[in-house]
Coordinates of N, CA and C in Angstrom, one line a residue:
M96 N 22.0 -9.9 -9.2 CA 21.3 -10.8 -8.3 C 20.3 -11.5 -9.1
P97 N 20.2 -12.8 -9.0 CA 19.2 -13.5 -9.9 C 17.8 -13.4 -9.3
N98 N 16.9 -13.5 -10.3 CA 15.5 -13.4 -9.9 C 15.1 -14.6 -9.0
Q99 N 14.5 -14.3 -7.9 CA 14.0 -15.3 -7.0 C 12.6 -15.1 -6.7
T100 N 11.8 -16.1 -6.6 CA 10.4 -15.9 -6.2 C 10.2 -16.6 -4.9
A101 N 9.2 -16.0 -4.1 CA 8.9 -16.6 -2.8 C 7.6 -17.3 -3.0
E102 N 7.4 -18.4 -2.2 CA 6.2 -19.1 -2.3 C 5.6 -19.1 -0.9
S103 N 4.3 -18.8 -0.9 CA 3.5 -18.9 0.4 C 3.2 -20.3 0.8
P104 N 2.8 -20.5 2.1 CA 2.4 -21.8 2.6 C 1.3 -22.4 1.7
S105 N 0.5 -21.6 1.1 CA -0.6 -22.1 0.3 C -0.2 -22.4 -1.1
G106 N 1.1 -22.2 -1.4 CA 1.6 -22.5 -2.8 C 1.5 -21.4 -3.8
H107 N 1.1 -20.2 -3.4 CA 1.0 -19.1 -4.3 C 2.4 -18.6 -4.5
E108 N 2.7 -18.2 -5.7 CA 4.1 -17.6 -5.9 C 4.0 -16.1 -5.8
S109 N 5.0 -15.5 -5.2 CA 5.0 -14.0 -5.1 C 5.1 -13.4 -6.5
R110 N 4.4 -12.3 -6.6 CA 4.4 -11.7 -7.9 C 5.6 -10.7 -8.1
W111 N 6.4 -10.6 -7.1 CA 7.7 -9.7 -7.2 C 8.9 -10.5 -7.2
N112 N 9.7 -10.4 -8.2 CA 11.0 -11.0 -8.2 C 12.0 -10.0 -7.5
A113 N 13.1 -10.5 -7.1 CA 14.1 -9.7 -6.4 C 14.4 -8.4 -7.1
D114 N 14.5 -8.4 -8.4 CA 14.9 -7.2 -9.1 C 13.7 -6.4 -9.6
D115 N 12.5 -6.8 -9.4 CA 11.4 -6.1 -9.8 C 10.5 -5.5 -8.8
R116 N 10.9 -5.4 -7.6 CA 10.1 -4.8 -6.5 C 9.9 -3.4 -6.8
P117 N 8.7 -2.8 -6.5 CA 8.4 -1.4 -6.8 C 9.3 -0.5 -5.9
R118 N 9.7 0.6 -6.5 CA 10.5 1.6 -5.7 C 9.9 3.0 -5.9
F119 N 10.2 3.8 -4.9 CA 9.7 5.1 -5.0 C 10.2 5.8 -6.2
R120 N 9.3 6.5 -6.9 CA 9.8 7.3 -8.1 C 10.7 8.5 -7.6
E121 N 11.7 8.7 -8.2 CA 12.7 9.7 -7.7 C 12.1 11.0 -7.4
H122 N 11.3 11.6 -8.4 CA 10.7 12.9 -8.2 C 9.7 13.0 -7.1
E123 N 9.2 11.9 -6.7 CA 8.0 11.9 -5.7 C 8.5 11.1 -4.4
Q124 N 9.8 10.8 -4.3 CA 10.2 10.1 -3.2 C 9.8 10.7 -1.9
G125 N 9.3 9.9 -1.0 CA 9.0 10.4 0.3 C 7.5 10.9 0.4
E126 N 6.7 10.8 -0.6 CA 5.3 11.3 -0.5 C 4.5 10.0 -0.2
V127 N 3.6 10.1 0.8 CA 2.9 8.9 1.3 C 1.4 9.4 1.4
L128 N 0.5 8.5 1.0 CA -0.9 8.8 1.2 C -1.5 7.8 2.2
V129 N -2.0 8.3 3.3 CA -2.6 7.5 4.4 C -4.1 7.6 4.2
V130 N -4.7 6.4 4.1 CA -6.2 6.3 3.9 C -6.8 5.5 4.9
G131 N -7.9 6.0 5.5 CA -8.7 5.1 6.4 C -9.9 5.9 7.0
R132 N -10.8 5.2 7.5 CA -12.1 5.8 8.0 C -11.8 6.4 9.4
S133 N -10.9 5.7 10.2 CA -10.6 6.1 11.6 C -9.7 7.3 11.6
Q134 N -10.2 8.5 12.1 CA -9.3 9.7 12.2 C -8.1 9.4 13.2
I135 N -8.4 8.7 14.2 CA -7.3 8.3 15.1 C -6.2 7.5 14.4
N136 N -6.5 6.5 13.7 CA -5.6 5.6 13.1 C -4.9 6.4 12.0
R137 N -5.6 7.3 11.2 CA -4.8 8.2 10.2 C -3.8 9.0 10.8
V138 N -4.1 9.6 12.1 CA -3.2 10.5 12.8 C -2.0 9.7 13.3
V139 N -2.2 8.5 13.9 CA -1.1 7.7 14.4 C -0.2 7.3 13.3
V140 N -0.8 6.8 12.1 CA 0.1 6.5 11.0 C 0.8 7.6 10.4
A141 N 0.2 8.8 10.3 CA 0.8 10.0 9.8 C 1.9 10.4 10.6
K142 N 1.8 10.3 11.9 CA 2.9 10.7 12.8 C 4.1 9.6 12.6
I143 N 3.9 8.5 12.4 CA 5.0 7.4 12.1 C 5.6 7.8 10.8
V144 N 4.9 8.2 9.8 CA 5.4 8.5 8.5 C 6.2 9.8 8.6
E145 N 5.7 10.8 9.4 CA 6.5 12.1 9.7 C 7.8 11.8 10.3
R146 N 7.8 11.0 11.3 CA 9.0 10.7 12.0 C 10.0 10.0 11.2
S147 N 9.5 9.3 10.1 CA 10.4 8.7 9.2 C 11.0 9.7 8.2
G148 N 10.6 10.9 8.3 CA 11.2 11.9 7.3 C 10.4 12.0 6.0
L149 N 9.3 11.5 5.9 CA 8.5 11.4 4.7 C 7.3 12.5 4.8
K150 N 6.9 13.0 3.6 CA 5.8 13.8 3.6 C 4.6 13.0 3.4
H151 N 3.4 13.5 3.9 CA 2.2 12.7 3.8 C 1.0 13.6 3.6
Q152 N -0.1 13.0 3.2 CA -1.4 13.5 3.2 C -2.3 12.4 3.7
S153 N -3.4 12.8 4.3 CA -4.3 11.8 4.8 C -5.7 12.0 4.1
A154 N -6.5 10.9 4.0 CA -7.8 11.0 3.4 C -8.7 10.0 3.9
M155 N -10.0 10.2 3.9 CA -11.0 9.2 4.0 C -11.1 8.4 2.7
P156 N -11.5 7.2 2.8 CA -11.6 6.3 1.6 C -12.3 7.0 0.4
E157 N -13.4 7.7 0.7 CA -14.2 8.4 -0.3 C -13.4 9.5 -1.1
E158 N -12.5 10.2 -0.3 CA -11.7 11.3 -0.9 C -10.4 10.8 -1.6
A159 N -10.0 9.6 -1.3 CA -8.7 9.1 -1.5 C -8.3 9.0 -3.1
G160 N -9.3 8.8 -3.9 CA -9.1 8.6 -5.4 C -8.6 9.9 -6.0
S161 N -9.2 11.1 -5.6 CA -8.8 12.3 -6.1 C -7.4 12.7 -5.6
K162 N -7.1 12.3 -4.3 CA -5.7 12.7 -3.8 C -4.7 11.8 -4.4
L163 N -5.1 10.5 -4.7 CA -4.1 9.7 -5.3 C -3.8 10.2 -6.7
A164 N -4.7 10.7 -7.4 CA -4.5 11.2 -8.8 C -3.6 12.4 -8.7
A165 N -3.9 13.3 -7.8 CA -3.4 14.6 -7.7 C -1.9 14.6 -7.2
M166 N -1.6 13.7 -6.2 CA -0.3 13.7 -5.5 C 0.6 12.6 -6.1
R167 N 0.1 11.6 -6.7 CA 0.8 10.4 -7.2 C 2.0 10.0 -6.3
P168 N 1.5 9.5 -5.0 CA 2.5 9.1 -4.1 C 3.4 7.8 -4.4
G169 N 4.5 7.7 -3.7 CA 5.3 6.5 -3.9 C 4.8 5.3 -3.0
L170 N 4.1 5.7 -2.0 CA 3.6 4.7 -1.0 C 2.1 5.1 -0.6
V171 N 1.3 4.1 -0.5 CA -0.1 4.3 0.0 C -0.2 3.3 1.1
I172 N -0.7 3.9 2.2 CA -1.0 3.0 3.4 C -2.5 3.1 3.6
L173 N -3.1 1.8 3.5 CA -4.6 1.7 3.7 C -4.9 1.1 5.0
D174 N -5.8 1.6 5.8 CA -6.3 1.0 6.9 C -7.6 0.3 6.5
G175 N -7.5 -1.0 6.5 CA -8.6 -1.9 6.0 C -9.8 -1.9 6.9
G176 N -9.7 -1.4 8.1 CA -10.9 -1.4 9.0 C -11.1 -2.9 9.6
A177 N -12.3 -3.1 10.2 CA -12.5 -4.3 10.8 C -12.5 -5.5 9.9
D178 N -12.9 -5.3 8.6 CA -13.1 -6.4 7.7 C -12.1 -6.4 6.5
N179 N -11.1 -5.5 6.5 CA -10.1 -5.2 5.5 C -10.8 -4.7 4.2
H180 N -12.0 -4.2 4.2 CA -12.6 -3.7 3.0 C -13.0 -2.2 3.1
D181 N -12.5 -1.5 4.1 CA -12.9 -0.1 4.1 C -12.3 0.7 3.0
C182 N -11.3 0.3 2.3 CA -10.7 1.0 1.2 C -10.9 0.3 -0.2
D183 N -11.8 -0.6 -0.3 CA -12.1 -1.3 -1.5 C -12.3 -0.3 -2.7
G184 N -13.0 0.8 -2.4 CA -13.3 1.7 -3.5 C -12.0 2.3 -4.2
L185 N -10.9 2.3 -3.5 CA -9.6 2.8 -4.0 C -8.8 1.7 -4.7
M186 N -9.2 0.5 -4.5 CA -8.5 -0.6 -5.1 C -8.5 -0.6 -6.6
A187 N -9.6 -0.2 -7.2 CA -9.6 -0.2 -8.7 C -8.7 0.8 -9.3
S188 N -8.6 2.0 -8.7 CA -7.6 3.0 -9.1 C -6.2 2.5 -9.0
L189 N -5.9 1.7 -7.9 CA -4.5 1.2 -7.7 C -4.2 0.1 -8.7
V190 N -5.2 -0.7 -9.0 CA -5.0 -1.8 -10.0 C -4.8 -1.1 -11.4
D191 N -5.6 -0.1 -11.7 CA -5.3 0.6 -13.0 C -4.0 1.2 -13.1
Q192 N -3.4 1.8 -12.0 CA -2.1 2.3 -12.1 C -1.1 1.3 -12.3
R193 N -1.3 0.0 -11.7 CA -0.4 -1.1 -11.9 C -0.4 -1.6 -13.4
R194 N -1.7 -1.6 -13.9 CA -1.9 -2.1 -15.2 C -1.2 -1.2 -16.3
V195 N -1.2 0.2 -16.1 CA -0.6 1.1 -17.0 C 0.9 1.0 -16.9
S196 N 1.5 1.1 -15.6 CA 2.9 1.0 -15.4 C 3.2 0.5 -14.0
D197 N 3.6 -0.7 -14.0 CA 3.9 -1.3 -12.6 C 5.0 -0.5 -11.9
R198 N 6.0 -0.1 -12.6 CA 7.1 0.6 -12.0 C 6.7 2.0 -11.4
N199 N 5.7 2.6 -12.0 CA 5.3 3.9 -11.5 C 4.2 3.9 -10.6
A200 N 3.7 2.6 -10.3 CA 2.5 2.6 -9.4 C 3.0 2.6 -7.9
P201 N 2.3 3.1 -6.9 CA 2.8 3.2 -5.6 C 2.8 1.8 -4.9
F202 N 3.7 1.7 -4.0 CA 3.8 0.5 -3.1 C 2.6 0.6 -2.2
V203 N 1.9 -0.5 -1.9 CA 0.7 -0.4 -1.1 C 0.8 -1.3 0.1
I204 N 0.6 -0.7 1.3 CA 0.6 -1.4 2.6 C -0.8 -1.4 3.1
L205 N -1.3 -2.6 3.6 CA -2.7 -2.6 4.2 C -2.5 -2.9 5.7
L206 N -3.1 -2.1 6.5 CA -3.1 -2.3 8.0 C -4.3 -3.1 8.2
S207 N -4.1 -4.2 8.8 CA -5.1 -5.3 8.9 C -5.3 -5.8 10.3
N208 N -6.4 -6.3 10.7 CA -6.7 -6.9 12.0 C -6.2 -8.4 11.9
R209 N -5.9 -8.9 10.7 CA -5.5 -10.3 10.5 C -4.1 -10.2 10.0
T210 N -3.3 -11.3 10.4 CA -2.0 -11.3 9.9 C -1.9 -12.3 8.7
G211 N -0.9 -12.1 8.0 CA -0.6 -13.0 6.8 C 0.0 -12.2 5.7
I212 N -0.1 -12.9 4.6 CA 0.5 -12.2 3.3 C -0.7 -11.9 2.4
P213 N -0.5 -10.9 1.5 CA -1.7 -10.5 0.8 C -2.4 -11.6 0.0
W214 N -1.8 -12.5 -0.6 CA -2.6 -13.5 -1.3 C -3.2 -14.5 -0.4
D215 N -2.7 -14.8 0.8 CA -3.4 -15.7 1.7 C -4.6 -15.1 2.3
L216 N -4.6 -13.7 2.4 CA -5.8 -13.0 3.0 C -6.8 -12.6 1.9
Q217 N -6.5 -13.0 0.6 CA -7.4 -12.7 -0.5 C -7.6 -11.3 -0.6
L218 N -6.6 -10.5 -0.7 CA -6.8 -9.0 -0.7 C -6.8 -8.4 -2.0
G219 N -6.4 -9.1 -3.0 CA -6.3 -8.5 -4.3 C -4.9 -8.0 -4.7
S220 N -4.7 -7.7 -6.0 CA -3.4 -7.5 -6.5 C -2.7 -6.2 -6.1
P221 N -3.4 -5.1 -5.7 CA -2.6 -4.0 -5.5 C -1.9 -4.0 -4.2
V222 N -2.2 -4.9 -3.3 CA -1.6 -4.9 -1.9 C -0.2 -5.6 -1.9
D223 N 0.8 -4.9 -1.5 CA 2.1 -5.5 -1.5 C 2.5 -6.0 -0.2
A224 N 2.0 -5.5 0.9 CA 2.4 -5.9 2.2 C 1.3 -5.7 3.2
V225 N 1.2 -6.6 4.2 CA 0.2 -6.4 5.3 C 0.9 -6.2 6.5
V226 N 0.5 -5.2 7.3 CA 1.0 -4.9 8.7 C -0.2 -5.1 9.6
A227 N 0.1 -5.9 10.6 CA -1.0 -6.3 11.7 C -1.2 -5.1 12.6
K228 N -2.5 -4.8 12.9 CA -2.9 -3.8 13.9 C -3.0 -4.6 15.2
P229 N -2.9 -3.9 16.3 CA -2.8 -2.5 16.4 C -1.3 -2.0 16.3
I230 N -1.2 -0.8 15.7 CA 0.2 -0.1 15.7 C 0.2 1.0 16.6
T231 N 1.4 1.3 17.1 CA 1.5 2.4 18.1 C 2.7 3.2 17.7

């Protein structure tokens, strides 16, 4: 399949080509880190992850850096809170993982009160996808 790039309405090019999308690492497939300040949101997301047959751990944003290093998940789900910045402290660690090895870095989903694509919401480089809240 040839490499294709997607372009947003604002003219930004997607940073992932069709052949270069991040994938779960085989030995850690199915491990998900759920991060957010709201315990209720963490429980709801964790139940969705569980029902999908994946293993998960949940953490407050302040604890997430150490859990990220210890478990090395294939997927990180961040609850951005009201302003999409509740998990900003974890972003540097995620950026560092991408810098070292993009293929071994986790796929990152941000739960947001706003809809759009990561570059249009000015979320920074580690966010791969945005899911609009509320989720049930």
